[in-house]
Amino acid sequence: MLVVLLIWCLIALYVLIKRHYSKWQRLGFATDEPLIPYGSLTKLSRKERHFGLIIADLYEKYTKDKVVGFYMFFKPTLLVRDAELVRQILTTDFGSFHDRGLYVDEKNDPLTASLFNLEGQSWRTLRTKLTPSFSSAKLKAMFETVDAVGDKMIKYLGKELEDGQSHDMEIKRVTTNYAIDIIGSVIFGLDIDSFSNPNNEFRKLSELVVGNEETNFLRRLRNLTSFVSPPVAKFLSSMGVKDSISHRLRDIVSHTIEYREKHGVIRKDLLQLLIQLRNTGKISEDNERVWSTTNETKAEHFKKAMSIDMIAANSFLFYMAGSETTSATISFTLYEMAMYPDIFAKAQNEVDEILERYGLKPDGHLTYEAIQDMKYLDLCVKETTRKYPALPFLNRQCTKQYQVPDTKLVIPEGTAIIISLLGMHRDPQYFPNPLDYKPERFGEDSKDYDAVAYMPFGDGPRHCVAQRMGIVNSKTALVKVLANFNIEPMPRKEIEFVFHTAPVLVPKDGLNIPLSKRK
């Protein structure tokens, strides 16, 4: 009798599992055939292929479908392929897709309460409060710090190339040091120099985030479930499985804030603005006492809401979003310039002309205005973020049942949505000869792309709030390098990416380019 009952239980379980993995067929969506229990992520489970590349593979596989159903392990997910529909979801129909569907627990796990994770009104309120942090005036005020970090990078490269000969430089490592130091200085208010001291604590944290795959299994599981299964992530958190990196960064933030408030220290950086938001309930407009952290009528209610943990959570977000993405944009641009000497020469000539126009020296300080005036370099950065989007995919959650326009397909509430930026940005339907590096495709007089498909920083209300800061930081490093060094031509070779659990694409064997000092 017991055996019979067990058999019936197994049959029932089998039927339930098969029904679960047939959801998209039953709803009429084109479906990638799942391999139970991995769904479409078999290569991810085997550590053979990066998640972003797997999603791009699915994008390329289903060329005739606007929306494709697949499974992230056991999680039913929809891949939206059509650029116009993607744009509509992110903008016009944002009300039906306003959350990301990630794990967040403001009360019990406040370090998850970042702008990236927050949902609904909590996200909207914080977004409104943080947006003034990235105005042109504030970025200009912070630029001196960015420029100083760029000088350290040039000094380091100058020593490495002091014999005047051309040498292969692993430029990704160099630009990572640059990006880490900017994040440490501009966001965390630290005085660090990863070029002279590459083993500093802040740099080591970066290695834990991106460079070290041998991290704690439970931490990796928690990070995976935060994306694939938030309820499991919440359970792991309740069992004491925490993200050790965010907690270490919280300690840095807490000590820095305590020191500044105790000694009345004011610095022109993002942390100063977050302290201001905590103490006064808002970030000042550009015509007010911009960097002050006090107010005659303190917003005690908001001060409780904008806790140290919330400041730390958003500082960690900017650390994650800013360091690796800035480093990648710079290094990919320089790598492509090494394979396209004409593009390198044109960009370098523009840098020389603009520096001369503003009376600036190649090895001297730059100005915010000079950086903004380098229009061809803007095209280069656009083409880099097209071919190598900082995040190869976007994610959303359907927050209200949604009928796909001009079809009978209905997306149920709660459905996970994935958008392959890498796939879309390399689709010849939108970008002719997508593997070619062609900055001119974005020129006003030579436009050669479908603008609806270009969204390296997302689009709509949840687009990257720090987009302009990232571009300024990237352009500053590029100007410093082009003004002081030559990139020697090298044969064309497409970049290979390794498996990694980080959301960003990690080049295999780094990025080596031949550099020499300019005479």
Coordinates of C-alpha atoms in Angstrom, one line a residue:
M1 CA 0.0 0.0 0.0
L2 CA 2.8 2.4 0.9
V3 CA 4.6 1.6 -2.3
V4 CA 1.5 2.3 -4.4
L5 CA 1.0 5.6 -2.5
L6 CA 4.6 6.5 -3.2
I7 CA 4.2 5.7 -6.9
W8 CA 1.1 7.9 -7.1
C9 CA 3.0 10.7 -5.4
L10 CA 5.8 10.4 -7.9
I11 CA 3.4 10.4 -10.8
A12 CA 1.6 13.5 -9.4
L13 CA 5.0 15.3 -8.9
Y14 CA 6.0 14.4 -12.5
V15 CA 2.7 15.8 -13.9
L16 CA 3.1 19.0 -11.9
I17 CA 6.7 19.5 -13.0
K18 CA 5.8 18.9 -16.6
R19 CA 2.9 21.3 -16.4
H20 CA 5.1 23.9 -14.8
Y21 CA 7.6 23.7 -17.6
S22 CA 4.9 23.8 -20.3
K23 CA 3.4 27.2 -19.1
W24 CA 4.5 29.2 -22.1
Q25 CA 3.3 26.7 -24.7
R26 CA -0.1 26.7 -22.9
L27 CA -0.2 30.5 -23.1
G28 CA 0.7 30.5 -26.8
F29 CA 4.3 31.9 -26.6
A30 CA 7.2 30.6 -28.6
T31 CA 9.3 28.6 -26.2
D32 CA 12.9 27.5 -25.7
E33 CA 12.6 23.8 -24.8
P34 CA 13.7 23.5 -21.2
L35 CA 16.0 20.9 -19.7
I36 CA 14.6 20.1 -16.3
P37 CA 15.7 21.5 -13.8
Y38 CA 18.0 23.9 -15.5
G39 CA 15.6 25.3 -18.0
S40 CA 17.7 27.2 -20.6
L41 CA 20.6 27.7 -18.2
T42 CA 22.4 24.3 -18.6
K43 CA 25.6 26.0 -19.7
L44 CA 25.4 28.3 -16.8
S45 CA 25.1 25.5 -14.3
R46 CA 28.1 23.8 -15.9
K47 CA 30.1 27.1 -15.8
E48 CA 30.5 27.0 -19.5
R49 CA 28.9 30.3 -20.5
H50 CA 28.1 33.7 -19.0
F51 CA 24.4 34.4 -18.4
G52 CA 24.4 37.5 -20.6
L53 CA 25.8 35.4 -23.5
I54 CA 23.2 32.7 -23.0
I55 CA 20.5 35.3 -23.2
A56 CA 22.1 36.8 -26.4
D57 CA 22.2 33.2 -27.8
L58 CA 18.4 32.9 -27.2
Y59 CA 17.9 36.3 -28.8
E60 CA 19.8 35.2 -32.0
K61 CA 18.0 31.8 -32.0
Y62 CA 14.4 33.1 -32.3
T63 CA 14.7 35.7 -35.0
K64 CA 11.0 35.6 -36.0
D65 CA 9.5 36.1 -32.5
K66 CA 8.9 39.3 -30.6
V67 CA 8.6 37.5 -27.2
V68 CA 10.1 34.1 -26.3
G69 CA 9.3 32.0 -23.2
F70 CA 12.2 30.3 -21.4
Y71 CA 13.0 29.1 -17.9
M72 CA 15.8 30.4 -15.5
F73 CA 16.1 27.0 -13.8
F74 CA 12.5 26.7 -12.5
K75 CA 11.5 30.4 -13.0
P76 CA 9.2 31.0 -16.1
T77 CA 10.7 34.1 -17.9
L78 CA 10.0 36.0 -21.1
L79 CA 12.7 37.3 -23.4
V80 CA 11.5 40.4 -25.2
R81 CA 13.3 40.6 -28.6
D82 CA 11.5 43.4 -30.5
A83 CA 13.2 46.8 -29.9
E84 CA 10.0 48.8 -30.3
L85 CA 8.2 46.6 -27.7
V86 CA 11.2 46.9 -25.4
R87 CA 11.1 50.6 -25.6
Q88 CA 7.3 50.6 -25.0
I89 CA 7.7 48.4 -21.9
L90 CA 10.4 50.6 -20.5
T91 CA 8.7 53.9 -21.2
T92 CA 5.0 54.2 -22.4
D93 CA 3.9 51.1 -20.5
F94 CA 6.2 51.5 -17.6
G95 CA 3.2 51.3 -15.2
S96 CA 2.9 47.6 -16.0
F97 CA 6.6 46.9 -15.6
H98 CA 7.9 49.3 -12.9
D99 CA 9.8 46.8 -10.7
R100 CA 12.8 44.5 -11.3
G101 CA 11.5 41.6 -9.2
L102 CA 14.7 41.3 -7.2
Y103 CA 15.1 40.4 -3.6
V104 CA 14.6 43.4 -1.3
D105 CA 13.7 43.5 2.4
E106 CA 14.0 47.1 3.7
K107 CA 13.1 46.2 7.3
N108 CA 15.0 43.0 8.0
D109 CA 17.8 43.2 5.4
P110 CA 18.3 47.0 4.8
L111 CA 21.5 46.6 2.8
T112 CA 19.3 45.3 -0.1
A113 CA 17.3 48.6 -0.2
S114 CA 19.2 50.2 -3.0
L115 CA 17.7 52.2 -5.8
F116 CA 18.3 49.2 -8.2
N117 CA 16.3 46.8 -6.0
L118 CA 13.5 48.9 -4.5
E119 CA 10.0 48.7 -5.7
G120 CA 6.9 50.8 -6.2
Q121 CA 6.6 54.0 -4.1
S122 CA 9.8 53.3 -2.1
W123 CA 11.8 53.3 -5.4
R124 CA 10.0 56.4 -6.7
T125 CA 10.6 58.4 -3.6
L126 CA 14.3 57.6 -3.4
R127 CA 14.8 58.1 -7.2
T128 CA 13.3 61.6 -6.8
K129 CA 15.6 62.4 -3.9
L130 CA 18.8 61.1 -5.5
T131 CA 18.4 62.6 -9.0
P132 CA 19.8 66.0 -8.1
S133 CA 23.1 64.4 -7.1
F134 CA 24.0 64.0 -10.7
S135 CA 23.3 67.5 -12.1
S136 CA 25.9 69.1 -14.3
A137 CA 26.8 71.6 -11.6
K138 CA 27.5 68.8 -9.1
L139 CA 29.4 66.7 -11.6
K140 CA 31.5 69.7 -12.4
A141 CA 32.2 70.3 -8.7
M142 CA 33.4 66.6 -8.3
F143 CA 35.5 66.8 -11.5
E144 CA 38.6 67.9 -9.7
T145 CA 38.7 64.6 -7.9
V146 CA 38.2 62.6 -11.1
D147 CA 41.0 64.6 -12.8
A148 CA 43.4 63.9 -9.9
V149 CA 42.8 60.1 -10.2
G150 CA 43.4 60.4 -13.9
D151 CA 46.7 62.0 -13.2
K152 CA 47.7 59.1 -11.0
M153 CA 46.9 56.7 -13.8
I154 CA 49.0 58.7 -16.3
K155 CA 51.9 58.8 -13.9
Y156 CA 51.8 55.1 -13.4
L157 CA 51.7 54.4 -17.2
G158 CA 54.5 56.8 -17.7
K159 CA 56.7 54.9 -15.3
E160 CA 55.8 51.6 -17.0
L161 CA 56.7 53.0 -20.4
E162 CA 59.6 55.3 -19.4
D163 CA 62.1 53.6 -21.8
G164 CA 60.2 55.2 -24.7
Q165 CA 59.5 51.8 -26.4
S166 CA 56.2 50.2 -27.1
H167 CA 55.0 47.6 -24.6
D168 CA 51.9 45.5 -24.3
M169 CA 49.8 46.7 -21.4
E170 CA 47.0 44.8 -19.7
I171 CA 44.8 47.9 -20.0
K172 CA 41.8 46.4 -18.2
R173 CA 43.8 46.1 -14.9
V174 CA 44.9 49.7 -15.3
T175 CA 41.5 51.1 -15.9
T176 CA 40.0 49.0 -13.1
N177 CA 42.5 50.7 -10.7
Y178 CA 41.4 54.1 -12.1
A179 CA 37.7 53.3 -11.7
I180 CA 38.1 51.9 -8.2
D181 CA 40.0 55.0 -7.1
I182 CA 37.3 57.2 -8.5
I183 CA 34.5 55.3 -6.7
G184 CA 36.6 55.3 -3.5
S185 CA 37.2 59.0 -3.7
V186 CA 34.0 60.4 -5.2
I187 CA 31.4 58.1 -3.6
F188 CA 33.1 56.8 -0.3
G189 CA 35.2 59.9 0.4
L190 CA 38.4 57.9 0.7
D191 CA 42.0 58.9 -0.2
I192 CA 43.2 55.7 -1.9
D193 CA 45.8 55.1 -4.7
S194 CA 45.5 51.6 -6.2
F195 CA 48.4 52.4 -8.6
S196 CA 50.9 52.7 -5.9
N197 CA 49.1 50.4 -3.4
P198 CA 47.2 47.8 -5.4
N199 CA 46.6 45.7 -2.3
N200 CA 44.5 48.3 -0.5
E201 CA 41.3 47.1 1.1
F202 CA 39.0 48.9 -1.3
R203 CA 40.8 47.3 -4.3
K204 CA 40.6 43.9 -2.7
L205 CA 36.9 44.2 -2.4
S206 CA 36.7 44.7 -6.1
E207 CA 38.5 41.5 -6.7
L208 CA 36.0 39.7 -4.5
V209 CA 33.1 41.2 -6.5
V210 CA 34.4 40.5 -10.0
G211 CA 37.8 39.0 -10.0
N212 CA 37.5 36.0 -7.7
E213 CA 35.3 33.0 -8.6
E214 CA 36.4 31.0 -5.5
T215 CA 34.0 32.9 -3.3
N216 CA 31.9 31.5 -0.6
F217 CA 29.3 29.1 -2.0
L218 CA 26.4 30.4 0.2
R219 CA 27.2 33.9 -0.8
R220 CA 27.0 33.0 -4.5
L221 CA 23.8 31.0 -3.9
R222 CA 22.3 34.0 -2.2
N223 CA 23.3 36.3 -5.0
L224 CA 21.8 33.9 -7.6
T225 CA 18.5 33.4 -5.7
S226 CA 18.2 37.2 -5.3
F227 CA 17.7 37.3 -9.0
V228 CA 16.0 33.9 -9.7
S229 CA 14.1 33.3 -6.6
P230 CA 13.7 36.2 -4.1
P231 CA 11.8 34.1 -1.5
V232 CA 14.7 31.7 -1.3
A233 CA 17.1 34.7 -0.9
K234 CA 14.9 36.0 1.9
F235 CA 15.0 32.6 3.6
L236 CA 18.8 32.5 3.3
S237 CA 19.1 36.0 4.7
S238 CA 16.9 35.0 7.7
M239 CA 19.3 32.1 8.3
G240 CA 22.2 34.5 8.5
V241 CA 23.6 34.2 5.0
K242 CA 24.7 37.8 4.3
D243 CA 26.7 39.5 1.6
S244 CA 30.0 40.1 3.4
I245 CA 31.2 42.6 0.9
S246 CA 28.2 45.0 1.3
H247 CA 28.6 44.7 5.1
R248 CA 32.3 45.6 4.9
L249 CA 31.4 48.6 2.7
R250 CA 28.8 49.6 5.3
D251 CA 31.5 49.8 7.9
I252 CA 33.5 52.1 5.7
V253 CA 30.5 54.3 5.1
S254 CA 29.6 54.4 8.8
H255 CA 33.1 55.3 9.9
T256 CA 33.4 58.0 7.3
I257 CA 30.1 59.6 8.1
E258 CA 30.8 59.5 11.8
Y259 CA 34.2 61.2 11.2
R260 CA 32.8 63.9 9.0
E261 CA 29.9 64.8 11.3
K262 CA 32.2 64.8 14.4
H263 CA 34.8 67.1 12.8
G264 CA 32.6 69.1 10.5
V265 CA 34.4 67.8 7.3
I266 CA 32.8 68.8 4.0
R267 CA 34.0 67.2 0.7
K268 CA 32.6 67.7 -2.7
D269 CA 31.6 64.1 -3.3
L270 CA 28.5 61.9 -3.6
L271 CA 28.8 60.7 0.0
Q272 CA 28.5 64.3 1.1
L273 CA 25.2 64.6 -0.8
L274 CA 23.9 61.4 0.8
I275 CA 24.7 62.7 4.2
Q276 CA 22.9 65.9 3.3
L277 CA 19.9 63.8 2.2
R278 CA 19.9 62.0 5.5
N279 CA 20.1 65.1 7.6
T280 CA 17.9 67.5 5.7
G281 CA 15.5 65.3 3.8
K282 CA 16.7 66.5 0.4
I283 CA 19.7 67.2 -1.8
S284 CA 20.1 70.9 -2.5
E285 CA 19.5 72.4 -5.9
D286 CA 22.4 73.9 -7.6
N287 CA 21.6 77.4 -6.6
E288 CA 21.4 76.6 -2.8
R289 CA 24.0 75.7 -0.2
V290 CA 25.0 72.7 -2.3
W291 CA 27.3 70.9 0.0
S292 CA 25.8 71.8 3.4
T293 CA 24.6 68.9 5.5
T294 CA 22.6 70.9 8.1
N295 CA 19.2 72.6 8.0
E296 CA 17.4 74.9 10.5
T297 CA 14.5 72.4 10.5
K298 CA 16.0 68.9 10.4
A299 CA 13.8 66.3 8.8
E300 CA 13.9 63.8 11.6
H301 CA 11.3 61.6 10.1
F302 CA 13.3 61.3 6.9
K303 CA 16.5 60.9 8.8
K304 CA 15.1 57.7 10.3
A305 CA 14.2 56.5 6.8
M306 CA 17.5 57.4 5.2
S307 CA 19.5 55.3 7.6
I308 CA 23.2 54.5 7.5
D309 CA 22.2 51.2 6.0
M310 CA 20.3 52.8 3.2
I311 CA 23.2 55.1 2.4
A312 CA 25.5 52.1 2.4
A313 CA 23.1 50.1 0.2
N314 CA 23.1 52.9 -2.4
S315 CA 26.9 53.5 -2.1
F316 CA 27.4 49.8 -2.8
L317 CA 25.1 50.1 -5.8
F318 CA 27.2 53.0 -7.2
Y319 CA 30.3 51.0 -6.4
M320 CA 29.0 48.0 -8.4
A321 CA 27.5 49.9 -11.2
G322 CA 30.3 52.5 -11.5
S323 CA 33.6 50.6 -11.1
E324 CA 33.4 47.7 -13.5
T325 CA 31.3 49.4 -16.1
T326 CA 33.6 52.5 -16.2
S327 CA 36.6 50.3 -16.4
A328 CA 35.1 48.2 -19.2
T329 CA 34.0 51.2 -21.3
I330 CA 37.5 52.7 -21.2
S331 CA 39.4 49.5 -21.9
F332 CA 37.1 48.3 -24.7
T333 CA 37.4 51.7 -26.4
L334 CA 41.2 51.6 -26.3
Y335 CA 41.2 48.0 -27.4
E336 CA 39.1 48.9 -30.5
M337 CA 41.2 51.9 -31.3
A338 CA 44.3 49.6 -31.4
M339 CA 42.5 47.7 -34.2
Y340 CA 41.3 50.8 -36.0
P341 CA 44.3 53.2 -36.4
D342 CA 42.2 55.7 -38.3
I343 CA 39.7 56.0 -35.4
F344 CA 42.6 56.3 -32.9
A345 CA 44.2 59.1 -35.0
K346 CA 40.9 61.0 -35.3
A347 CA 40.2 60.8 -31.6
Q348 CA 43.8 61.8 -30.7
N349 CA 43.7 64.7 -33.0
E350 CA 40.5 66.0 -31.5
V351 CA 42.0 65.7 -28.0
D352 CA 45.0 67.7 -29.1
E353 CA 42.9 70.4 -30.7
I354 CA 40.5 70.8 -27.7
L355 CA 43.4 70.9 -25.2
E356 CA 45.1 73.6 -27.3
R357 CA 41.8 75.5 -27.6
Y358 CA 41.3 75.6 -23.8
G359 CA 45.0 76.3 -23.1
L360 CA 45.5 72.9 -21.3
K361 CA 48.7 70.8 -21.3
P362 CA 48.6 67.0 -22.0
D363 CA 50.1 66.2 -18.6
G364 CA 48.2 68.9 -16.8
H365 CA 44.8 69.4 -15.3
L366 CA 41.7 69.0 -17.5
T367 CA 38.5 70.9 -17.2
Y368 CA 34.9 69.7 -17.2
E369 CA 34.1 72.0 -20.1
A370 CA 37.0 70.6 -22.3
I371 CA 35.8 67.1 -21.7
Q372 CA 32.2 68.0 -22.7
D373 CA 33.5 69.6 -25.9
M374 CA 35.1 66.4 -27.3
K375 CA 32.3 65.3 -29.6
Y376 CA 34.1 62.6 -31.6
L377 CA 35.1 61.0 -28.3
D378 CA 31.4 61.0 -27.4
L379 CA 30.7 59.0 -30.6
C380 CA 33.5 56.5 -29.6
V381 CA 31.9 56.0 -26.2
K382 CA 28.5 55.5 -27.7
E383 CA 29.9 52.9 -30.1
T384 CA 31.7 51.1 -27.2
T385 CA 28.6 51.0 -25.1
R386 CA 26.7 49.7 -28.1
K387 CA 29.0 46.9 -28.9
Y388 CA 29.8 46.2 -25.2
P389 CA 26.9 47.3 -23.1
A390 CA 28.0 47.6 -19.5
L391 CA 25.2 45.2 -18.5
P392 CA 24.5 42.7 -21.3
F393 CA 20.8 42.5 -20.2
L394 CA 18.0 44.3 -18.5
N395 CA 15.4 42.8 -16.3
R396 CA 11.9 43.9 -15.3
Q397 CA 8.8 42.3 -13.7
C398 CA 5.3 42.5 -15.0
T399 CA 3.4 44.3 -12.3
K400 CA 0.1 44.3 -14.1
Q401 CA -1.3 41.8 -16.6
Y402 CA -0.3 43.0 -20.1
Q403 CA -1.4 42.2 -23.6
V404 CA 1.4 42.3 -26.1
P405 CA 0.3 44.9 -28.7
D406 CA -1.0 43.6 -32.0
T407 CA -1.2 40.0 -30.7
K408 CA -3.4 37.8 -28.5
L409 CA -0.5 37.0 -26.2
V410 CA -1.0 38.1 -22.5
I411 CA 1.8 38.4 -20.0
P412 CA 0.6 37.4 -16.6
E413 CA 1.3 39.6 -13.6
G414 CA 4.5 38.7 -11.7
T415 CA 6.3 37.4 -14.9
A416 CA 10.0 38.0 -15.1
I417 CA 11.1 39.9 -18.2
I418 CA 14.6 39.8 -19.7
I419 CA 15.9 42.1 -22.4
S420 CA 19.1 41.2 -24.2
L421 CA 21.0 44.5 -24.8
L422 CA 24.0 42.5 -26.1
G423 CA 21.7 40.7 -28.6
M424 CA 19.8 43.8 -29.7
H425 CA 23.0 46.0 -30.0
R426 CA 24.6 43.4 -32.2
D427 CA 21.5 42.7 -34.4
P428 CA 22.2 43.7 -38.0
Q429 CA 18.5 44.6 -38.3
Y430 CA 19.2 47.6 -36.1
F431 CA 23.0 48.1 -36.5
P432 CA 24.5 47.2 -39.9
N433 CA 27.7 45.3 -39.7
P434 CA 27.4 45.1 -35.9
L435 CA 30.8 43.6 -35.1
D436 CA 32.5 46.5 -36.9
Y437 CA 33.6 49.4 -34.6
K438 CA 32.2 52.4 -36.3
P439 CA 31.7 55.6 -34.1
E440 CA 30.5 57.5 -37.2
R441 CA 27.3 55.5 -37.2
F442 CA 26.1 57.8 -34.4
G443 CA 27.1 61.0 -36.2
E444 CA 24.3 63.5 -37.1
D445 CA 25.4 63.5 -40.8
S446 CA 26.1 59.8 -41.1
K447 CA 23.5 58.2 -38.9
D448 CA 23.6 54.4 -39.6
Y449 CA 21.5 52.7 -36.9
D450 CA 18.0 52.4 -35.6
A451 CA 17.8 54.7 -32.5
V452 CA 14.9 52.7 -31.0
A453 CA 17.3 49.8 -30.3
Y454 CA 20.1 51.7 -28.7
M455 CA 19.7 51.8 -24.9
P456 CA 23.0 51.0 -23.1
F457 CA 21.8 52.7 -19.9
G458 CA 18.3 51.5 -20.1
D459 CA 15.4 53.8 -20.8
G460 CA 12.4 55.3 -19.1
P461 CA 12.0 56.2 -15.4
R462 CA 14.4 53.4 -14.3
H463 CA 17.3 54.3 -16.7
C464 CA 20.7 54.6 -15.0
V465 CA 20.6 57.7 -12.7
A466 CA 24.4 58.0 -12.8
Q467 CA 24.7 57.8 -16.6
R468 CA 26.3 61.2 -17.1
M469 CA 28.8 60.6 -14.3
G470 CA 29.9 57.3 -15.9
I471 CA 30.4 59.0 -19.3
V472 CA 32.5 61.8 -17.8
N473 CA 34.7 59.4 -15.9
S474 CA 35.2 57.3 -19.0
K475 CA 36.0 60.3 -21.2
T476 CA 38.4 61.7 -18.7
A477 CA 40.5 58.6 -18.7
L478 CA 40.4 58.3 -22.5
V479 CA 41.6 61.9 -22.9
K480 CA 44.4 61.4 -20.4
V481 CA 45.6 58.3 -22.3
L482 CA 45.3 59.8 -25.8
A483 CA 47.0 63.0 -24.9
N484 CA 50.0 61.3 -23.4
F485 CA 50.4 57.9 -25.2
N486 CA 50.2 56.3 -28.6
I487 CA 48.4 53.1 -29.3
E488 CA 50.3 50.9 -31.7
P489 CA 48.2 49.1 -34.4
M490 CA 47.4 45.5 -33.9
P491 CA 45.5 42.8 -35.9
R492 CA 41.7 42.7 -35.5
K493 CA 40.5 40.0 -33.0
E494 CA 37.1 39.8 -31.4
I495 CA 37.1 39.7 -27.6
E496 CA 36.3 36.4 -26.0
F497 CA 34.4 36.3 -22.6
V498 CA 34.8 33.8 -19.9
F499 CA 32.2 32.3 -17.6
H500 CA 31.6 34.4 -14.6
T501 CA 28.8 34.9 -12.0
A502 CA 29.2 38.7 -12.1
P503 CA 26.5 40.4 -14.3
V504 CA 29.2 42.1 -16.4
L505 CA 31.1 40.6 -19.2
V506 CA 34.7 39.6 -18.3
P507 CA 37.3 39.3 -21.1
K508 CA 39.3 36.2 -21.4
D509 CA 43.0 36.8 -20.5
G510 CA 42.3 40.5 -20.0
L511 CA 42.8 43.2 -22.7
N512 CA 46.4 43.7 -23.9
I513 CA 47.2 46.6 -26.1
P514 CA 50.6 48.0 -27.3
L515 CA 51.2 51.5 -25.8
S516 CA 54.1 53.9 -26.0
K517 CA 54.8 57.4 -24.7
R518 CA 54.2 60.3 -27.1
K519 CA 57.4 62.1 -28.1

